[in-house]
Every structure is written in C-alpha cells, then in structure tokens.
C-alpha cells in the first residue's frame, strides 16, 4: 500500500456455538444437516406468547471464549432486544446483549512472522442467530429455513488494531484455532460457523483521527477476508489521492466472482436498533465459584501449548507449529512421549538422557511419516488403528537400530493397515536387521564378483559406485542388511 496512508482494520466475528440445543429453546442445534424447517418450535419461530430460556451450555462456552481472549467477565450480564425488521427474524427483534455483555476488554496476541501483534478485544456477547433466507435465482419469491433460527452465537468485536490484511488473516486463524481447542465450534468459515465482517478505513500516516469506516460483509473464507481488504485499501487510496476520502460510514458486500466490494447501504446508527432490556429473561449473575469452575474445565490453549512445547521439546519452530495447529496430532505425540518415558524408566534407564533423542525421533516419525499415511488414506489420528502405545514401541525399535529405514517404512504401513504391534510385525515379516558380519560378508563377496567394473570405479575413488554396491547388498538381503555394517565390510574389502 501507498506509504502515505495507514489502514485501520477492526473485525466483528460471529462464532456459531456447537451446543446440543438452540440458544433459547430445546430444538436441536444441528439443523443444517436436517430437512428445512424441521428443527423448529414456537419459540424459535417467534410465535407470540412464547418464553425464551437461556441455554446454560451456550453461556459456559461464551465465557470460555471470553476468558481465552483475556476478557473480563462481569458478575452481572443481561440480554437485550435488538429491533430490526427483516423476513429472517420473525419476532421483529433479535435477543442479543447491548450494554452488559459477558466479556469486556480482552486481547489476543497474534504472531506474524517474527512480529507479535496485540489486538484488543472490545467485547464478546451472546445472541441468537437469524433464519436462513434464500433468494433463489429465477424465482419471484425468497424462501426461509428456520432451522438456523435461534442457534447460539458468540459475537466478538475487536478494537481497530490491525494494520494490514495479513494481520487480520492471522488474527482470524488464531481465533479459529482457539475455538477449536475449546471445543466450542469447528470455526469453519465455509460452513458459516465462523462469520466475519471487516471494518476498514484509511488515514494519512501522520494523523491520529479516524475517518468514517467501511464495513465489508459476505466474507466466506479467510482468503476472501484478505482479498476484500486488499481491494478496499486500493479503492480508498484512490479516493484519498483525489482528496475525497469517504465522509460517511457505509456497508459494502464482497463479490467473490468479480473480486470487488459493492456498496450496499450507508450505515444506521446503533440507536436505530432501539435496544432495550429483554423483559422475559432475568439478568445473569455469575459467582466466583462458577467462573473458577469454568476456568478449571478450560483446556490448554494454543499459545500455552506453543510455549510449553518449545520449553519441553527441543524442536524446530515449524515442527512445534505443526503440533499446535493440529491439536489431535499434538495430543498424540504427547501420549507417545509419555509411553516412551514409562518404557525407558521400566527398563531402568535415565529418561533425561534418552529424552532428546527419543522426542526428536517421535516427532520426526509422526510428522514426516505417520501424518502422510493419515492424509493419503483420509484418516485422522482418532480413526487410525495406530495406538500411541504401538507408536512408542515403533520409536524404540527404530531408535535401537534393530530395523533399517526401508523396513521401518514397511512396518509402519502394516501397523497402519492391521493395527498390530510393531514387534509382532517385525517378527512375522522377518524384518529384523541383519548385522551378522559373517552372513553379510558372504553377500558382499557375491556382489563384488558380480560387478567387477564397479569395483574398479570404487578403487578409482568414486563414492557413487560404493553406494551402488551398498544398494546391491541391500537388495540381495531383501532390505534387511544394516547399511552401516555393509559399508564397513565393503570399505575393508576394497581398501
Ligand atoms: Zn425452537
Ligand atoms: Mn450480531
């Protein structure tokens, strides 16, 4: 972007909470997979005379996210009615939270390259989702599916603390990781489980004031958030360049196909929503005991795992990030390492001495080999037949050098296919490494006799030729020979 200007970006994110039932009624919250208008009742259809009852689980999830974002959770919180008229909202108002939300004044640290950027969180509140309107092409009318109506949402509003599309993207990815760790949502943007509106304005770099912002809607992926912000920065730069920056707030829709934002409307003020306290729901009051209990059941968060893995395992940053991004894979590695620790101690050895080697070996086998099997066979850590216990045993077998690399690949493949333990596979397949020197010497002798020209090359100092001979011995031994022993015998014989 032009060096004269600075982009001011804030985000508003809706996270659909993965509760069993909806926000204010007992209807199933998995209506997106059901036939239209089947997970509905008079409450979420907005019939007159019905009474909303807040979902305890949704409140707990909201508090978990709020605390994960370092928000203060006030002792008291309440619901309000936000009035607007639209066919996706049968009551004519949405039950939301206005001036007493469940989370305030938080922040999230986002890593972008080597730089850590702190993004303030203004607030987090709970509300109900609207129904889904479909404007079918070539049809005069629109259709409404109320399955989504009344689903619980946590809305997160950030401070205008981001300065580039990449920062906004990094913030969203970290937020998605957090909701996944918390188990409160899969955070899938394509499915609408995480929805994001982006606010952006530009200003001259030497000014502190803020200019009217543009709100971008209809962002359905991380990529579209970043693309739309790049587009909007360019559009607003041109306005500044001709001395006519935006002088009124507006809402623009992102059009994925054309790669442009399109003006939808100039923005109503918040007073237009005529917020007032929801008379049918008493205010929520949280005791310290309750808040401590929620905190106690909150799992480790990505940032804490990053720090802990960095301290506990001497691993390259990129390996740690793989284990942080894929929580289940990270959990699996931890189980394998604790199995190894138990095994090392049971064998009367010192864990601290073995730790570094075995940890690296584990991470290497899991990230570089096991993960590939998972991807190739569209499986997950949970669906795969390889248990942490078997993986730990496999690591000890590989580390002890009792099978070679080639055999290791075969053993892992069979562990994956059969769920058997690796020592049994090594036994059944006769894969134990041959390092019996006399048996190997015999094979080496045959190979040397079969390739006199190559022997000449080796004597002339060609390293490639030596590796060719090693390969021939490996083949002759059906892959079981210990390559180090083979090299040593070859060198002895040829020197
Ligand atoms: Zn309902
Ligand atoms: Mn909202």
Coordinates of C-alpha atoms and ligand atoms in Angstrom, one line a residue:
X1 CA 0.0 0.0 0.0
X2 CA 0.9 3.6 -0.5
X3 CA 3.3 4.8 2.2
X4 CA 1.4 8.0 2.8
X5 CA -1.6 6.1 4.3
X6 CA -2.3 3.7 7.1
X7 CA -5.1 1.1 7.1
X8 CA -7.2 0.8 10.3
X9 CA -8.9 -2.6 10.5
X10 CA -11.2 -4.0 13.0
X11 CA -13.2 -7.2 12.9
X12 CA -16.6 -8.4 14.0
X13 CA -16.8 -12.1 14.3
X14 CA -19.8 -14.4 14.9
X15 CA -18.9 -17.9 16.1
X16 CA -21.7 -20.5 16.0
X17 CA -21.5 -22.4 19.2
X18 CA -21.7 -26.2 18.9
X19 CA -24.3 -26.8 21.6
X20 CA -26.8 -29.7 21.5
X21 CA -29.8 -27.3 21.6
X22 CA -30.5 -23.8 20.5
X23 CA -29.9 -20.6 22.4
X24 CA -33.4 -20.1 23.9
X25 CA -35.4 -23.3 23.2
X26 CA -34.7 -27.1 23.3
X27 CA -34.7 -27.6 19.5
X28 CA -31.7 -29.4 18.0
X29 CA -28.9 -27.2 17.0
X30 CA -27.8 -29.4 14.1
X31 CA -30.5 -28.2 11.8
X32 CA -28.1 -27.5 9.0
X33 CA -27.9 -31.3 8.3
X34 CA -31.7 -31.8 8.6
X35 CA -34.5 -31.1 6.1
X36 CA -35.5 -27.4 6.1
X37 CA -37.9 -26.2 8.8
X38 CA -37.8 -29.4 10.9
X39 CA -35.7 -28.3 13.9
X40 CA -38.2 -25.6 14.9
X41 CA -40.7 -24.8 17.6
X42 CA -42.9 -21.9 18.5
X43 CA -40.0 -20.2 20.4
X44 CA -37.5 -20.1 17.6
X45 CA -40.3 -19.4 15.1
X46 CA -41.2 -16.3 17.1
X47 CA -44.8 -17.1 18.0
X48 CA -46.4 -14.6 20.3
X49 CA -46.7 -15.7 23.9
X50 CA -43.6 -18.0 24.0
X51 CA -40.9 -17.6 26.5
X52 CA -37.1 -17.9 25.9
X53 CA -35.0 -19.9 28.3
X54 CA -31.2 -19.3 28.1
X55 CA -29.0 -22.3 27.2
X56 CA -26.6 -22.9 30.1
X57 CA -24.1 -24.6 27.9
X58 CA -24.0 -21.7 25.4
X59 CA -23.3 -19.3 28.3
X60 CA -20.5 -21.6 29.5
X61 CA -19.0 -21.7 26.0
X62 CA -19.3 -17.9 25.7
X63 CA -17.4 -17.4 29.0
X64 CA -14.7 -19.9 27.9
X65 CA -14.1 -17.9 24.7
X66 CA -14.2 -14.6 26.6
X67 CA -11.6 -15.8 29.1
X68 CA -9.4 -17.3 26.3
X69 CA -9.3 -13.8 24.9
X70 CA -8.4 -12.4 28.3
X71 CA -11.7 -10.6 28.6
X72 CA -13.1 -9.6 32.0
X73 CA -16.3 -11.5 32.7
X74 CA -18.5 -9.1 34.8
X75 CA -20.5 -10.6 37.7
X76 CA -23.7 -9.5 36.0
X77 CA -24.8 -9.7 32.4
X78 CA -28.1 -9.3 30.7
X79 CA -29.9 -9.9 27.4
X80 CA -31.4 -7.1 25.3
X81 CA -33.8 -6.8 22.4
X82 CA -32.2 -5.5 19.2
X83 CA -35.1 -4.4 16.9
X84 CA -34.9 -4.7 13.2
X85 CA -37.4 -5.8 10.6
X86 CA -36.4 -8.4 8.1
X87 CA -38.0 -11.7 7.0
X88 CA -35.3 -13.8 8.6
X89 CA -36.3 -12.5 12.0
X90 CA -39.9 -13.4 12.9
X91 CA -40.1 -11.7 16.2
X92 CA -39.0 -8.4 14.7
X93 CA -36.1 -8.3 17.2
X94 CA -33.1 -10.4 17.9
X95 CA -32.2 -11.3 21.5
X96 CA -28.7 -10.1 21.9
X97 CA -26.7 -8.2 24.5
X98 CA -26.1 -4.5 24.5
X99 CA -24.5 -2.7 27.4
X100 CA -23.8 -5.7 29.7
X101 CA -22.1 -8.3 27.6
X102 CA -20.4 -11.4 29.1
X103 CA -16.9 -10.3 28.1
X104 CA -15.1 -7.0 28.0
X105 CA -11.6 -5.5 27.4
X106 CA -9.7 -8.5 26.3
X107 CA -6.8 -9.0 23.8
X108 CA -5.2 -11.7 21.6
X109 CA -1.6 -11.8 20.7
X110 CA -1.1 -12.7 17.1
X111 CA 2.2 -13.8 15.6
X112 CA 3.0 -12.6 12.1
X113 CA 6.5 -13.7 11.0
X114 CA 8.8 -12.8 13.9
X115 CA 6.5 -10.0 15.0
X116 CA 3.9 -10.4 17.8
X117 CA 0.9 -8.0 17.4
X118 CA -1.5 -7.4 20.2
X119 CA -5.2 -7.0 19.1
X120 CA -7.6 -5.6 21.6
X121 CA -11.0 -7.2 22.1
X122 CA -13.7 -4.7 22.8
X123 CA -16.4 -7.1 23.8
X124 CA -17.9 -10.6 23.5
X125 CA -21.6 -11.1 23.7
X126 CA -24.1 -13.9 23.2
X127 CA -27.1 -13.7 20.8
X128 CA -29.4 -15.9 18.7
X129 CA -28.9 -16.5 15.0
X130 CA -31.5 -15.5 12.4
X131 CA -33.2 -17.8 10.0
X132 CA -31.6 -18.5 6.6
X133 CA -33.1 -16.7 3.6
X134 CA -32.6 -18.0 0.2
X135 CA -33.1 -15.8 -2.8
X136 CA -33.4 -18.5 -5.4
X137 CA -32.3 -17.4 -8.9
X138 CA -35.1 -17.1 -11.4
X139 CA -37.8 -17.0 -8.7
X140 CA -40.0 -14.2 -7.7
X141 CA -40.1 -15.0 -4.0
X142 CA -37.5 -15.9 -1.4
X143 CA -37.7 -18.9 0.9
X144 CA -36.9 -19.1 4.6
X145 CA -35.4 -22.0 6.5
X146 CA -35.9 -21.6 10.3
X147 CA -33.6 -24.5 11.3
X148 CA -30.8 -21.9 12.0
X149 CA -33.2 -19.5 13.7
X150 CA -32.2 -19.3 17.4
X151 CA -28.9 -21.1 17.1
X152 CA -26.4 -19.7 19.7
X153 CA -23.8 -17.2 18.6
X154 CA -20.9 -15.6 20.3
X155 CA -20.1 -12.2 18.7
X156 CA -16.6 -10.9 19.2
X157 CA -15.8 -7.3 18.4
X158 CA -12.1 -6.2 18.1
X159 CA -10.5 -2.9 18.6
X160 CA -9.4 -1.2 15.3
X161 CA -5.9 -2.5 16.0
X162 CA -5.0 -4.3 12.8
X163 CA -2.9 -2.5 10.1
X164 CA -2.8 -5.0 7.2
X165 CA -4.9 -7.7 5.6
X166 CA -2.3 -10.3 6.7
X167 CA -2.7 -9.2 10.3
X168 CA -6.5 -9.6 10.0
X169 CA -6.0 -13.0 8.5
X170 CA -3.5 -14.1 11.2
X171 CA -5.9 -12.9 13.9
X172 CA -8.8 -14.9 12.4
X173 CA -6.7 -18.1 12.1
X174 CA -5.6 -17.9 15.7
X175 CA -9.2 -17.3 16.8
X176 CA -10.4 -20.3 14.9
X177 CA -7.6 -22.4 16.5
X178 CA -8.8 -21.2 19.9
X179 CA -12.4 -22.1 19.4
X180 CA -11.3 -25.5 18.1
X181 CA -9.1 -26.1 21.2
X182 CA -12.0 -25.1 23.4
X183 CA -14.3 -27.5 21.5
X184 CA -17.0 -24.8 21.2
X185 CA -17.1 -24.7 17.4
X186 CA -15.2 -26.1 14.4
X187 CA -14.8 -22.5 13.3
X188 CA -15.4 -23.5 9.7
X189 CA -15.9 -20.3 7.6
X190 CA -17.1 -22.1 4.5
X191 CA -19.9 -23.6 6.5
X192 CA -20.7 -20.3 8.2
X193 CA -19.8 -21.5 11.6
X194 CA -17.4 -18.6 11.8
X195 CA -18.6 -15.4 10.1
X196 CA -16.6 -12.2 9.8
X197 CA -17.3 -8.7 8.9
X198 CA -14.3 -6.4 8.4
X199 CA -14.3 -2.7 9.2
X200 CA -11.7 -0.6 7.4
X201 CA -10.7 3.0 7.0
X202 CA -7.6 4.7 5.8
X203 CA -5.9 7.8 7.2
X204 CA -2.8 9.8 6.5
X205 CA 0.1 8.2 8.4
X206 CA 0.8 11.4 10.4
X207 CA -2.9 11.7 11.7
X208 CA -4.4 10.1 14.8
X209 CA -8.1 10.8 13.9
X210 CA -10.2 8.1 12.4
X211 CA -12.2 8.6 9.2
X212 CA -15.7 7.0 8.6
X213 CA -15.3 3.3 8.2
X214 CA -16.5 0.9 5.6
X215 CA -17.9 -2.4 6.8
X216 CA -17.3 -5.3 4.4
X217 CA -19.8 -8.2 4.5
X218 CA -20.2 -11.5 2.8
X219 CA -16.8 -12.8 3.5
X220 CA -16.9 -16.6 3.4
X221 CA -13.3 -17.6 3.7
X222 CA -10.0 -16.5 5.2
X223 CA -8.9 -15.8 1.7
X224 CA -11.9 -13.6 0.9
X225 CA -11.3 -11.6 4.0
X226 CA -7.7 -10.8 2.9
X227 CA -8.6 -10.2 -0.7
X228 CA -11.5 -7.9 0.2
X229 CA -9.3 -5.9 2.5
X230 CA -6.6 -5.6 -0.2
X231 CA -9.2 -4.4 -2.7
X232 CA -10.7 -1.9 -0.2
X233 CA -7.3 -0.4 0.6
X234 CA -6.7 0.2 -3.1
X235 CA -10.2 1.7 -3.6
X236 CA -9.9 4.0 -0.6
X237 CA -6.3 5.0 -1.6
X238 CA -7.6 6.3 -4.9
X239 CA -10.3 8.4 -3.0
X240 CA -7.6 9.9 -0.8
X241 CA -5.4 10.6 -3.8
X242 CA -8.0 12.8 -5.3
X243 CA -8.7 14.5 -2.0
X244 CA -12.2 12.9 -1.5
X245 CA -11.9 10.3 1.3
X246 CA -15.1 8.5 2.5
X247 CA -17.1 11.0 4.6
X248 CA -19.8 8.7 5.7
X249 CA -19.8 5.1 7.1
X250 CA -21.1 2.5 4.7
X251 CA -21.6 -1.2 4.2
X252 CA -20.2 -2.9 1.2
X253 CA -20.6 -6.5 0.1
X254 CA -17.7 -8.6 -1.2
X255 CA -18.3 -10.2 -4.5
X256 CA -16.1 -13.2 -4.8
X257 CA -16.5 -13.7 -8.6
X258 CA -15.6 -10.1 -9.6
X259 CA -13.1 -9.6 -6.7
X260 CA -14.8 -6.3 -5.8
X261 CA -16.7 -4.8 -3.0
X262 CA -20.1 -3.3 -3.9
X263 CA -21.9 -0.5 -2.0
X264 CA -25.0 -1.8 -0.1
X265 CA -26.0 1.0 2.1
X266 CA -24.9 3.8 4.4
X267 CA -24.9 2.6 8.0
X268 CA -27.7 3.1 10.5
X269 CA -26.5 4.3 14.0
X270 CA -26.8 1.9 16.8
X271 CA -29.7 3.9 18.2
X272 CA -31.8 2.7 15.2
X273 CA -31.9 -0.7 16.8
X274 CA -33.9 0.6 19.7
X275 CA -32.1 -1.7 22.2
X276 CA -33.9 -2.3 25.4
X277 CA -33.6 -5.0 28.2
X278 CA -35.2 -8.3 27.4
X279 CA -38.1 -8.4 29.9
X280 CA -38.6 -12.2 29.6
X281 CA -35.0 -13.2 30.8
X282 CA -33.7 -12.2 34.2
X283 CA -30.2 -10.8 34.3
X284 CA -27.4 -13.5 34.5
X285 CA -25.3 -13.5 37.7
X286 CA -22.0 -15.3 37.9
X287 CA -20.5 -16.3 41.2
X288 CA -16.7 -16.5 41.5
X289 CA -17.1 -20.2 42.2
X290 CA -18.9 -20.7 38.9
X291 CA -16.3 -18.7 37.0
X292 CA -13.4 -20.7 38.6
X293 CA -15.2 -23.9 37.7
X294 CA -15.5 -22.9 34.0
X295 CA -11.8 -21.9 34.0
X296 CA -10.8 -25.2 35.6
X297 CA -12.5 -27.1 32.8
X298 CA -11.0 -25.0 30.1
X299 CA -8.3 -27.0 28.1
X300 CA -4.8 -25.7 27.3
X301 CA -4.9 -23.0 24.7
X302 CA -2.7 -22.8 21.5
X303 CA -0.4 -20.1 22.9
X304 CA 0.2 -22.1 26.1
X305 CA 0.9 -25.2 24.1
X306 CA 3.3 -23.3 21.8
X307 CA 5.2 -22.1 24.9
X308 CA 5.2 -25.4 26.7
X309 CA 6.2 -27.5 23.6
X310 CA 9.0 -25.0 23.0
X311 CA 10.3 -25.4 26.5
X312 CA 9.8 -29.2 26.8
X313 CA 10.9 -30.4 23.4
X314 CA 14.0 -29.0 21.7
X315 CA 12.3 -28.9 18.3
X316 CA 12.4 -26.6 15.3
X317 CA 9.7 -23.9 15.3
X318 CA 8.0 -25.3 12.3
X319 CA 7.6 -28.7 13.9
X320 CA 6.1 -27.2 17.0
X321 CA 3.7 -25.2 14.9
X322 CA 2.5 -28.4 13.1
X323 CA 1.8 -29.9 16.6
X324 CA 0.0 -26.7 17.7
X325 CA -2.1 -26.3 14.6
X326 CA -3.3 -29.9 14.7
X327 CA -4.4 -30.4 18.3
X328 CA -5.1 -34.1 18.0
X329 CA -1.7 -34.7 16.4
X330 CA -0.1 -32.8 19.2
X331 CA -2.1 -34.8 21.8
X332 CA -1.0 -38.0 20.1
X333 CA 2.7 -37.0 20.2
X334 CA 2.4 -36.2 23.9
X335 CA 0.8 -39.6 24.6
X336 CA 3.6 -41.4 22.6
X337 CA 6.3 -39.5 24.6
X338 CA 4.7 -40.3 27.9
X339 CA 4.5 -44.0 26.9
X340 CA 8.2 -43.8 26.0
X341 CA 9.0 -42.2 29.3
X342 CA 7.3 -45.1 31.1
X343 CA 9.1 -47.6 29.0
X344 CA 12.5 -46.0 29.5
X345 CA 12.0 -46.0 33.3
X346 CA 10.6 -49.5 33.3
X347 CA 13.9 -50.6 31.6
X348 CA 15.9 -49.0 34.4
X349 CA 17.3 -46.2 32.2
X350 CA 17.6 -42.5 32.7
X351 CA 14.8 -40.6 30.9
X352 CA 16.6 -37.3 30.9
X353 CA 19.4 -38.9 28.9
X354 CA 17.2 -40.5 26.4
X355 CA 14.6 -37.8 26.2
X356 CA 16.1 -35.5 23.5
X357 CA 16.8 -38.3 21.0
X358 CA 13.5 -40.1 21.5
X359 CA 11.5 -36.9 21.3
X360 CA 13.1 -35.9 18.0
X361 CA 12.7 -39.4 16.7
X362 CA 9.0 -39.4 17.7
X363 CA 8.2 -36.1 16.2
X364 CA 10.1 -37.0 13.0
X365 CA 8.2 -40.3 12.6
X366 CA 4.8 -38.8 13.4
X367 CA 5.1 -35.6 11.4
X368 CA 7.0 -36.9 8.4
X369 CA 5.7 -40.4 8.1
X370 CA 2.6 -41.1 10.1
X371 CA 0.9 -37.9 9.1
X372 CA 1.4 -38.8 5.4
X373 CA -0.3 -42.1 5.9
X374 CA -3.2 -40.3 7.5
X375 CA -3.5 -37.8 4.6
X376 CA -3.1 -40.5 1.9
X377 CA -5.8 -42.7 3.5
X378 CA -8.1 -39.7 4.5
X379 CA -7.9 -40.8 8.1
X380 CA -7.4 -38.9 11.4
X381 CA -5.4 -39.7 14.5
X382 CA -8.6 -40.9 16.1
X383 CA -9.8 -43.1 13.3
X384 CA -6.4 -44.7 12.6
X385 CA -5.6 -48.1 14.1
X386 CA -2.1 -47.0 15.3
X387 CA -2.3 -46.5 19.0
X388 CA 0.1 -44.3 21.0
X389 CA 1.4 -47.4 22.7
X390 CA 2.3 -49.1 19.4
X391 CA 3.8 -45.9 18.0
X392 CA 6.0 -45.7 21.1
X393 CA 7.2 -49.2 20.6
X394 CA 7.9 -48.4 17.0
X395 CA 10.0 -45.4 18.0
X396 CA 12.1 -47.6 20.3
X397 CA 12.6 -50.2 17.6
X398 CA 13.7 -47.6 15.1
X399 CA 15.9 -45.8 17.6
X400 CA 17.6 -49.1 18.6
X401 CA 18.6 -49.7 15.0
X402 CA 17.2 -53.2 15.0
X403 CA 15.4 -52.5 11.7
X404 CA 16.6 -50.3 8.9
X405 CA 14.9 -47.4 7.3
X406 CA 13.3 -49.4 4.5
X407 CA 11.9 -52.0 6.9
X408 CA 10.7 -49.2 9.1
X409 CA 8.5 -47.8 6.3
X410 CA 7.1 -51.3 5.8
X411 CA 6.4 -51.9 9.5
X412 CA 4.6 -48.5 9.8
X413 CA 2.5 -49.3 6.7
X414 CA 1.5 -52.6 8.3
X415 CA 0.8 -51.1 11.6
X416 CA -1.5 -48.7 9.8
X417 CA -3.3 -51.4 7.9
X418 CA -3.6 -54.1 10.6
X419 CA -3.4 -52.3 13.9
X420 CA -0.8 -54.9 15.1
X421 CA 2.0 -54.0 17.3
X422 CA 5.4 -53.4 15.6
X423 CA 7.4 -56.1 17.3
X424 CA 4.9 -58.7 16.1
X425 CA 5.1 -57.3 12.5
X426 CA 8.9 -57.3 12.6
X427 CA 8.8 -60.9 13.7
X428 CA 6.2 -62.1 11.2
X429 CA 7.8 -60.4 8.3
X430 CA 11.3 -61.4 9.2
X431 CA 12.4 -57.7 9.1
X432 CA 14.9 -57.7 11.9
X433 CA 18.1 -56.1 10.6
X434 CA 20.9 -58.3 9.6
X435 CA 24.1 -57.1 11.2
X436 CA 25.7 -60.5 11.5
X437 CA 29.0 -59.7 9.8
X438 CA 29.8 -63.2 8.5
X439 CA 26.5 -63.6 6.8
X440 CA 26.8 -60.1 5.3
X441 CA 30.4 -60.7 4.2
X442 CA 29.2 -63.6 2.2
X443 CA 26.6 -61.5 0.4
X444 CA 29.1 -58.7 -0.2
X445 CA 31.5 -61.2 -1.8
X446 CA 28.8 -62.3 -4.3
X447 CA 28.1 -58.7 -5.1
X448 CA 31.7 -57.8 -5.7
X449 CA 32.1 -60.8 -8.0
X450 CA 29.1 -59.8 -10.0
X451 CA 30.2 -56.2 -10.6
X452 CA 33.9 -56.1 -11.3
X453 CA 33.6 -52.8 -13.3
X454 CA 32.0 -51.0 -10.4
X455 CA 34.7 -52.3 -8.1
X456 CA 37.3 -50.6 -10.4
X457 CA 35.3 -47.4 -10.1
X458 CA 35.3 -47.6 -6.3
X459 CA 39.0 -48.1 -6.3
X460 CA 39.3 -45.1 -8.6
X461 CA 37.6 -43.1 -5.8
X462 CA 34.0 -42.8 -7.0
X463 CA 31.7 -42.6 -4.0
X464 CA 28.6 -43.1 -6.1
X465 CA 30.0 -46.5 -7.1
X466 CA 30.3 -47.5 -3.5
X467 CA 26.7 -46.6 -2.8
X468 CA 25.7 -48.7 -5.8
X469 CA 27.3 -51.7 -4.2
X470 CA 25.6 -51.0 -0.9
X471 CA 22.3 -50.9 -2.7
X472 CA 23.0 -54.3 -4.4
X473 CA 23.8 -55.8 -1.0
X474 CA 20.6 -54.3 0.5
X475 CA 18.6 -55.9 -2.4
X476 CA 20.3 -59.2 -2.0
X477 CA 19.5 -59.2 1.7
X478 CA 15.8 -58.3 0.9
X479 CA 16.4 -55.0 2.6
X480 CA 17.4 -56.4 5.9
X481 CA 21.1 -55.7 5.9
X482 CA 22.4 -53.0 8.2
X483 CA 23.7 -50.4 5.8
X484 CA 26.4 -49.1 8.1
X485 CA 27.8 -52.7 8.6
X486 CA 27.6 -53.3 4.8
X487 CA 29.6 -50.1 4.1
X488 CA 32.2 -51.0 6.6
X489 CA 32.7 -54.5 5.1
X490 CA 32.9 -53.1 1.6
X491 CA 35.5 -50.5 2.6
X492 CA 37.6 -53.1 4.4
X493 CA 37.4 -55.4 1.4
X494 CA 38.2 -52.7 -1.2
X495 CA 40.9 -50.8 0.6
Ligands
LIG1 ZN1 -37.0 -24.0 18.9
LIG2 MN1 -24.5 -10.0 15.8

